[in-house]
């Protein structure tokens, strides 16, 4: 699987339904979906929404209650709580859910055994995909600064990392 991405050196806009959302300069936007924890295939009815790729985030995935309900159309009460996380003094529950990376025609199930964090309030401004989900899903991230492009992919079978 290969998900080509672009980013900009200035602010840009992404659309989710009829909503326009500002993306800051140098933020890499991926498209995601969330489904129930037992889901092994993705229905075409499941909405996709933007998330920021942040390799500095050491957990799986963060989003707000409002983003979960509005964009994923999943009520918090519909997910099983797995535990809690504390981030800069703010506590948030971790929920069991299936997280999907979405492309134009492909999707990829991400390993999030530790759960996804759902915060009350308005942070994060956009959902955040962190390094733990990428690592546990054995994905590679390649960033090409000269063209402002990035790729998230499964490693090719011949890949030698050194």
CSV table of C-alpha atoms in Angstrom, one decimal:
chain,number,residue,atom,x,y,z
A,1,UNK,CA,0.0,0.0,0.0
A,2,UNK,CA,1.2,3.5,-0.8
A,3,UNK,CA,-0.4,6.8,0.2
A,4,UNK,CA,1.1,9.8,-1.6
A,5,UNK,CA,0.6,13.1,0.3
A,6,UNK,CA,1.4,16.8,-0.3
A,7,UNK,CA,2.1,19.6,2.1
A,8,UNK,CA,2.5,23.4,1.6
A,9,UNK,CA,4.8,26.0,2.9
A,10,UNK,CA,1.8,28.3,3.5
A,11,UNK,CA,-1.6,27.9,5.1
A,12,UNK,CA,-4.1,25.9,3.0
A,13,UNK,CA,-7.7,24.6,3.3
A,14,UNK,CA,-9.2,21.1,3.4
A,15,UNK,CA,-12.9,20.4,3.0
A,16,UNK,CA,-14.9,18.0,5.1
A,17,UNK,CA,-18.4,17.9,3.7
A,18,UNK,CA,-19.4,21.6,3.5
A,19,UNK,CA,-16.9,22.7,6.2
A,20,UNK,CA,-13.6,24.4,5.3
A,21,UNK,CA,-10.7,23.7,7.7
A,22,UNK,CA,-7.4,25.6,7.8
A,23,UNK,CA,-4.2,23.6,7.7
A,24,UNK,CA,-1.1,25.3,8.9
A,25,UNK,CA,2.1,25.5,6.9
A,26,UNK,CA,4.2,22.3,6.8
A,27,UNK,CA,1.4,20.1,8.2
A,28,UNK,CA,1.0,16.9,6.4
A,29,UNK,CA,-2.7,15.9,6.0
A,30,UNK,CA,-3.8,12.3,5.8
A,31,UNK,CA,-7.3,11.0,5.4
A,32,UNK,CA,-8.6,8.7,8.0
A,33,UNK,CA,-11.8,6.8,9.1
A,34,UNK,CA,-12.8,5.2,12.3
A,35,UNK,CA,-15.1,2.2,12.7
A,36,UNK,CA,-16.0,-0.1,15.5
A,37,UNK,CA,-13.3,-2.3,17.1
A,38,UNK,CA,-14.4,-5.6,15.5
A,39,UNK,CA,-14.4,-4.2,12.0
A,40,UNK,CA,-12.1,-6.0,9.5
A,41,UNK,CA,-13.3,-4.3,6.3
A,42,UNK,CA,-14.4,-0.8,5.6
A,43,UNK,CA,-17.8,0.1,4.3
A,44,UNK,CA,-18.0,2.7,1.6
A,45,UNK,CA,-20.5,4.5,3.8
A,46,UNK,CA,-17.8,5.3,6.5
A,47,UNK,CA,-16.8,8.9,6.1
A,48,UNK,CA,-13.2,10.0,5.8
A,49,UNK,CA,-11.8,13.0,7.5
A,50,UNK,CA,-8.5,14.9,7.7
A,51,UNK,CA,-5.8,14.2,10.3
A,52,UNK,CA,-2.3,15.7,10.8
A,53,UNK,CA,0.6,13.3,10.6
A,54,UNK,CA,2.8,14.1,13.6
A,55,UNK,CA,5.8,11.8,14.2
A,56,UNK,CA,6.5,13.8,17.4
A,57,UNK,CA,3.3,12.5,18.9
A,58,UNK,CA,4.1,9.3,20.8
A,59,UNK,CA,0.7,7.8,21.0
A,60,UNK,CA,-1.7,6.4,18.3
A,61,UNK,CA,-4.3,9.0,17.5
A,62,UNK,CA,-6.0,12.0,19.2
A,63,UNK,CA,-9.3,13.7,18.3
A,64,UNK,CA,-12.1,15.5,20.1
A,65,UNK,CA,-15.5,14.2,21.1
A,66,UNK,CA,-17.0,16.6,18.5
A,67,UNK,CA,-14.8,15.3,15.7
A,68,UNK,CA,-15.6,11.7,16.6
A,69,UNK,CA,-19.3,12.4,16.5
A,70,UNK,CA,-19.4,14.8,13.6
A,71,UNK,CA,-16.9,13.3,11.2
A,72,UNK,CA,-16.8,9.6,12.1
A,73,UNK,CA,-20.5,9.6,13.2
A,74,UNK,CA,-19.6,7.5,16.2
A,75,UNK,CA,-20.9,8.5,19.7
A,76,UNK,CA,-18.4,8.1,22.5
A,77,UNK,CA,-20.9,5.9,24.2
A,78,UNK,CA,-20.6,3.5,21.3
A,79,UNK,CA,-16.9,2.7,22.0
A,80,UNK,CA,-15.4,0.6,24.8
A,81,UNK,CA,-13.0,2.5,27.1
A,82,UNK,CA,-9.6,0.9,27.5
A,83,UNK,CA,-7.9,3.2,29.9
A,84,UNK,CA,-6.7,6.8,30.2
A,85,UNK,CA,-3.9,9.0,28.9
A,86,UNK,CA,-2.5,12.2,30.4
A,87,UNK,CA,-1.2,14.9,28.0
A,88,UNK,CA,0.2,18.1,29.5
A,89,UNK,CA,-1.9,17.7,32.6
A,90,UNK,CA,-5.1,16.9,30.6
A,91,UNK,CA,-6.6,13.5,31.1
A,92,UNK,CA,-8.5,11.8,28.2
A,93,UNK,CA,-10.0,8.4,27.9
A,94,UNK,CA,-8.6,5.8,25.5
A,95,UNK,CA,-11.1,3.9,23.4
A,96,UNK,CA,-11.0,0.7,21.5
A,97,UNK,CA,-11.7,1.5,17.8
A,98,UNK,CA,-10.5,0.5,14.3
A,99,UNK,CA,-8.5,3.2,12.6
A,100,UNK,CA,-8.1,3.4,8.9
A,101,UNK,CA,-5.7,5.3,6.7
A,102,UNK,CA,-7.6,6.2,3.5
A,103,UNK,CA,-6.4,7.0,0.0
A,104,UNK,CA,-8.2,7.7,-3.2
A,105,UNK,CA,-8.9,4.0,-3.8
A,106,UNK,CA,-7.1,2.2,-1.0
A,107,UNK,CA,-7.5,1.9,2.7
A,108,UNK,CA,-5.2,0.4,5.3
A,109,UNK,CA,-6.1,-0.8,8.8
A,110,UNK,CA,-3.8,0.7,11.5
A,111,UNK,CA,-2.8,-1.2,14.6
A,112,UNK,CA,-3.9,0.8,17.7
A,113,UNK,CA,-3.8,-1.8,20.4
A,114,UNK,CA,-3.5,0.9,23.1
A,115,UNK,CA,-6.6,2.7,21.8
A,116,UNK,CA,-7.3,6.1,20.5
A,117,UNK,CA,-7.5,9.2,22.8
A,118,UNK,CA,-10.7,11.3,22.7
A,119,UNK,CA,-10.4,14.7,24.3
A,120,UNK,CA,-13.2,17.0,25.6
A,121,UNK,CA,-13.0,20.6,24.3
A,122,UNK,CA,-11.4,22.0,21.2
A,123,UNK,CA,-8.0,20.4,21.2
A,124,UNK,CA,-6.7,19.0,18.9
A,125,UNK,CA,-7.9,21.4,16.2
A,126,UNK,CA,-7.6,18.6,13.7
A,127,UNK,CA,-7.1,14.9,14.6
A,128,UNK,CA,-3.5,13.8,15.0
A,129,UNK,CA,-2.0,10.5,13.9
A,130,UNK,CA,1.1,9.7,16.0
A,131,UNK,CA,4.2,7.6,15.6
A,132,UNK,CA,3.0,4.7,17.7
A,133,UNK,CA,0.2,3.8,15.2
A,134,UNK,CA,2.7,4.0,12.3
A,135,UNK,CA,5.3,1.9,14.1
A,136,UNK,CA,2.9,-0.7,15.3
A,137,UNK,CA,1.4,-0.9,11.8
A,138,UNK,CA,5.0,-1.4,10.4
A,139,UNK,CA,4.6,1.6,8.0
A,140,UNK,CA,7.3,3.8,6.5
A,141,UNK,CA,7.1,7.6,6.1
A,142,UNK,CA,9.2,9.2,3.4
A,143,UNK,CA,9.3,13.0,3.2
A,144,UNK,CA,10.7,14.7,0.1
A,145,UNK,CA,11.4,18.3,1.2
A,146,UNK,CA,12.4,19.4,-2.3
A,147,UNK,CA,8.9,18.7,-3.7
A,148,UNK,CA,6.9,19.1,-0.5
A,149,UNK,CA,5.6,15.5,-0.9
A,150,UNK,CA,5.4,12.6,1.5
A,151,UNK,CA,4.5,9.0,1.2
A,152,UNK,CA,3.2,6.6,3.9
A,153,UNK,CA,3.6,3.1,2.7
A,154,UNK,CA,4.1,-0.5,3.6
A,155,UNK,CA,7.8,-1.5,3.1
A,156,UNK,CA,8.5,-3.2,-0.2
A,157,UNK,CA,9.6,-6.8,0.2
A,158,UNK,CA,13.2,-6.0,-0.9
A,159,UNK,CA,13.6,-3.0,1.5
A,160,UNK,CA,17.0,-2.8,3.3
A,161,UNK,CA,17.0,0.1,5.8
A,162,UNK,CA,20.7,0.8,6.0
